[in-house]
Amino acid sequence: MPIQYRFYPSLLNTFSRYMQGGNLSVQQLIDSINRVPTPTTAAQERGTSFEEAVVKGTDEERFNPDIIKRVRKLLPRPIVDTQVYCQLEIEDVLFYGYVDLIGSFKAVDLKTTGNYQPGRFVHNHQNLYLHALKRKGIKLMEYVITDFNDVYVESYSLTHPIDRQVEEIRQFKAFLDEHRALITDKKIFVTPGENPDARRR
């Protein structure tokens, strides 16, 4: 089946939030699809800085050293690679993105939040990275999460169901086709004969 769409997890997670009635208008969703720039929030900046502090040691004095130490203990040893490109074909969709880091058997994504609820990533579209990385020997997708007071882990294996994510991908295709005239991000739709590969050039 030829690839007709390219989707990445944060966009699918935004659509999922929209579908679950998560305080998001159609216009806000379309702005997300079209990658309309929005100012980086303080929370987003702190999350990015935390990731850099944990993985690279950059400005780590900004954060609680105990939290940094606890998060590092949960990372794979050795870290095989960071910012690993993943792609997976699901019907006529190329799902793609970058996972924070991989070890020999698990992929890890670092998350920061102001308020953690257990099971938060059960239906996260990043769980599909696991299936994209299967041929690299990756058997677990782990989220290492901090609210800057404590550290939490959610771990998902290849047997964890992904039916809801696949169904949301189908619903998202229907939404895009219905609003096609409003979609300006050319990367979403694959034109016939175009190479669907989505990695950063």
GROMACS .gro file of C-alpha atoms in nm:
model
  201
    1MET     CA    1   0.000   0.000   0.000
    2PRO     CA    2   0.165   0.330  -0.103
    3ILE     CA    3   0.232   0.579   0.179
    4GLN     CA    4  -0.006   0.876   0.161
    5TYR     CA    5   0.045   1.043   0.500
    6ARG     CA    6   0.327   1.123   0.744
    7PHE     CA    7   0.238   1.157   1.113
    8TYR     CA    8   0.452   1.217   1.422
    9PRO     CA    9   0.355   1.136   1.781
   10SER     CA   10   0.311   1.482   1.934
   11LEU     CA   11   0.064   1.568   1.657
   12LEU     CA   12  -0.128   1.242   1.707
   13ASN     CA   13  -0.129   1.301   2.084
   14THR     CA   14  -0.276   1.648   2.024
   15PHE     CA   15  -0.546   1.493   1.803
   16SER     CA   16  -0.610   1.233   2.073
   17ARG     CA   17  -0.659   1.515   2.327
   18TYR     CA   18  -0.902   1.684   2.086
   19MET     CA   19  -1.097   1.357   2.043
   20GLN     CA   20  -1.116   1.306   2.422
   21GLY     CA   21  -1.268   1.655   2.463
   22GLY     CA   22  -0.943   1.802   2.595
   23ASN     CA   23  -1.020   2.173   2.568
   24LEU     CA   24  -0.893   2.214   2.212
   25SER     CA   25  -1.081   2.384   1.927
   26VAL     CA   26  -1.077   2.268   1.565
   27GLN     CA   27  -0.876   2.582   1.483
   28GLN     CA   28  -0.616   2.506   1.750
   29LEU     CA   29  -0.584   2.153   1.615
   30ILE     CA   30  -0.542   2.282   1.258
   31ASP     CA   31  -0.280   2.531   1.382
   32SER     CA   32  -0.092   2.236   1.540
   33ILE     CA   33  -0.115   2.039   1.215
   34ASN     CA   34   0.018   2.340   1.023
   35ARG     CA   35   0.296   2.393   1.281
   36VAL     CA   36   0.191   2.751   1.345
   37PRO     CA   37   0.466   2.881   1.578
   38THR     CA   38   0.365   2.932   1.939
   39PRO     CA   39   0.589   3.081   2.208
   40THR     CA   40   0.781   2.823   2.411
   41THR     CA   41   0.630   2.804   2.757
   42ALA     CA   42   0.843   2.813   3.072
   43ALA     CA   43   0.741   2.450   3.139
   44GLN     CA   44   0.854   2.340   2.789
   45GLU     CA   45   1.185   2.522   2.828
   46ARG     CA   46   1.240   2.363   3.169
   47GLY     CA   47   1.164   2.018   3.024
   48THR     CA   48   1.415   2.062   2.741
   49SER     CA   49   1.679   2.194   2.981
   50PHE     CA   50   1.621   1.903   3.218
   51GLU     CA   51   1.674   1.652   2.937
   52GLU     CA   52   2.000   1.827   2.838
   53ALA     CA   53   2.111   1.828   3.203
   54VAL     CA   54   2.044   1.456   3.247
   55VAL     CA   55   2.190   1.332   2.918
   56LYS     CA   56   2.472   1.583   2.857
   57GLY     CA   57   2.533   1.741   3.198
   58THR     CA   58   2.445   2.086   3.059
   59ASP     CA   59   2.352   2.339   3.334
   60GLU     CA   60   2.267   2.056   3.570
   61GLU     CA   61   2.306   2.290   3.868
   62ARG     CA   62   1.962   2.430   3.773
   63PHE     CA   63   1.799   2.114   3.904
   64ASN     CA   64   1.779   1.910   4.222
   65PRO     CA   65   2.092   1.687   4.214
   66ASP     CA   66   1.903   1.400   4.379
   67ILE     CA   67   1.638   1.402   4.103
   68ILE     CA   68   1.908   1.412   3.832
   69LYS     CA   69   2.087   1.118   3.998
   70ARG     CA   70   1.766   0.913   4.029
   71VAL     CA   71   1.670   0.975   3.665
   72ARG     CA   72   2.021   0.882   3.544
   73LYS     CA   73   2.003   0.554   3.739
   74LEU     CA   74   1.697   0.459   3.532
   75LEU     CA   75   1.865   0.516   3.196
   76PRO     CA   76   1.996   0.217   3.001
   77ARG     CA   77   2.362   0.126   3.054
   78PRO     CA   78   2.526   0.167   2.819
   79ILE     CA   79   2.334   0.432   2.625
   80VAL     CA   80   2.370   0.304   2.268
   81ASP     CA   81   2.239   0.616   2.091
   82THR     CA   82   2.046   0.939   2.152
   83GLN     CA   83   1.780   1.116   1.944
   84VAL     CA   84   1.717   0.797   1.746
   85TYR     CA   85   1.505   0.828   1.431
   86CYS     CA   86   1.217   0.577   1.420
   87GLN     CA   87   0.966   0.507   1.147
   88LEU     CA   88   0.687   0.256   1.110
   89GLU     CA   89   0.439   0.195   0.830
   90ILE     CA   90   0.080   0.161   0.950
   91GLU     CA   91  -0.146   0.100   0.650
   92ASP     CA   92  -0.088   0.404   0.422
   93VAL     CA   93   0.073   0.613   0.700
   94LEU     CA   94   0.441   0.664   0.771
   95PHE     CA   95   0.465   0.718   1.146
   96TYR     CA   96   0.796   0.880   1.241
   97GLY     CA   97   0.981   1.060   1.516
   98TYR     CA   98   1.285   1.068   1.742
   99VAL     CA   99   1.313   0.882   2.072
  100ASP     CA  100   1.540   1.037   2.337
  101LEU     CA  101   1.772   0.741   2.384
  102ILE     CA  102   1.810   0.367   2.341
  103GLY     CA  103   2.008   0.101   2.524
  104SER     CA  104   2.061  -0.255   2.409
  105PHE     CA  105   1.703  -0.363   2.478
  106LYS     CA  106   1.499  -0.058   2.583
  107ALA     CA  107   1.412   0.287   2.453
  108VAL     CA  108   1.368   0.570   2.703
  109ASP     CA  109   1.186   0.899   2.670
  110LEU     CA  110   1.238   1.161   2.941
  111LYS     CA  111   0.928   1.352   3.048
  112THR     CA  112   0.871   1.644   3.283
  113THR     CA  113   0.533   1.743   3.419
  114GLY     CA  114   0.378   1.972   3.676
  115ASN     CA  115   0.134   1.705   3.789
  116TYR     CA  116   0.188   1.333   3.730
  117GLN     CA  117  -0.102   1.087   3.710
  118PRO     CA  118  -0.016   0.713   3.695
  119GLY     CA  119  -0.083   0.549   3.357
  120ARG     CA  120  -0.052   0.880   3.178
  121PHE     CA  121   0.130   0.726   2.879
  122VAL     CA  122  -0.080   0.410   2.835
  123HIS     CA  123  -0.219   0.535   2.502
  124ASN     CA  124   0.066   0.767   2.406
  125HIS     CA  125   0.152   0.749   2.038
  126GLN     CA  126   0.522   0.732   2.127
  127ASN     CA  127   0.451   0.373   2.232
  128LEU     CA  128   0.461   0.298   1.858
  129TYR     CA  129   0.836   0.374   1.864
  130LEU     CA  130   0.875   0.034   2.024
  131HIS     CA  131   0.742  -0.138   1.713
  132ALA     CA  132   0.961   0.079   1.491
  133LEU     CA  133   1.269  -0.021   1.695
  134LYS     CA  134   1.190  -0.392   1.722
  135ARG     CA  135   1.448  -0.481   1.455
  136LYS     CA  136   1.714  -0.306   1.667
  137GLY     CA  137   1.638  -0.553   1.948
  138ILE     CA  138   1.436  -0.303   2.154
  139LYS     CA  139   1.175  -0.482   2.368
  140LEU     CA  140   1.068  -0.208   2.611
  141MET     CA  141   0.952   0.153   2.582
  142GLU     CA  142   1.006   0.337   2.909
  143TYR     CA  143   0.899   0.683   3.012
  144VAL     CA  144   1.111   0.826   3.293
  145ILE     CA  145   0.901   1.108   3.434
  146THR     CA  146   0.968   1.374   3.694
  147ASP     CA  147   0.754   1.646   3.848
  148PHE     CA  148   1.084   1.778   3.996
  149ASN     CA  149   0.983   1.640   4.338
  150ASP     CA  150   0.978   1.269   4.256
  151VAL     CA  151   1.060   1.029   3.972
  152TYR     CA  152   0.819   0.784   3.809
  153VAL     CA  153   0.855   0.514   3.544
  154GLU     CA  154   0.602   0.372   3.299
  155SER     CA  155   0.721   0.069   3.106
  156TYR     CA  156   0.551  -0.086   2.802
  157SER     CA  157   0.646  -0.405   2.618
  158LEU     CA  158   0.578  -0.519   2.262
  159THR     CA  159   0.269  -0.706   2.384
  160HIS     CA  160   0.108  -0.384   2.516
  161PRO     CA  161  -0.202  -0.318   2.298
  162ILE     CA  162  -0.181  -0.036   2.044
  163ASP     CA  163  -0.536  -0.071   1.902
  164ARG     CA  164  -0.643   0.270   2.029
  165GLN     CA  165  -0.344   0.445   1.870
  166VAL     CA  166  -0.407   0.271   1.536
  167GLU     CA  167  -0.777   0.365   1.551
  168GLU     CA  168  -0.687   0.729   1.626
  169ILE     CA  169  -0.452   0.728   1.324
  170ARG     CA  170  -0.747   0.622   1.106
  171GLN     CA  171  -0.969   0.891   1.261
  172PHE     CA  172  -0.697   1.151   1.206
  173LYS     CA  173  -0.676   1.060   0.837
  174ALA     CA  174  -1.052   1.116   0.810
  175PHE     CA  175  -1.018   1.453   0.988
  176LEU     CA  176  -0.737   1.562   0.753
  177ASP     CA  177  -0.929   1.460   0.443
  178GLU     CA  178  -1.232   1.654   0.566
  179HIS     CA  179  -1.021   1.969   0.630
  180ARG     CA  180  -0.770   1.923   0.349
  181ALA     CA  181  -0.821   2.273   0.211
  182LEU     CA  182  -0.699   2.418   0.543
  183ILE     CA  183  -0.383   2.206   0.574
  184THR     CA  184  -0.071   2.396   0.472
  185ASP     CA  185   0.201   2.167   0.614
  186LYS     CA  186   0.316   1.990   0.298
  187LYS     CA  187   0.491   1.716   0.497
  188ILE     CA  188   0.160   1.563   0.614
  189PHE     CA  189   0.052   1.443   0.269
  190VAL     CA  190   0.284   1.234   0.053
  191THR     CA  191   0.253   1.315  -0.317
  192PRO     CA  192   0.264   1.022  -0.562
  193GLY     CA  193   0.622   0.930  -0.650
  194GLU     CA  194   0.768   1.126  -0.356
  195ASN     CA  195   1.008   0.953  -0.115
  196PRO     CA  196   0.805   0.928   0.209
  197ASP     CA  197   1.114   0.917   0.436
  198ALA     CA  198   1.071   1.194   0.695
  199ARG     CA  199   1.408   1.219   0.873
  200ARG     CA  200   1.569   1.559   0.926
  201ARG     CA  201   1.780   1.655   0.626
   0.00000   0.00000   0.00000
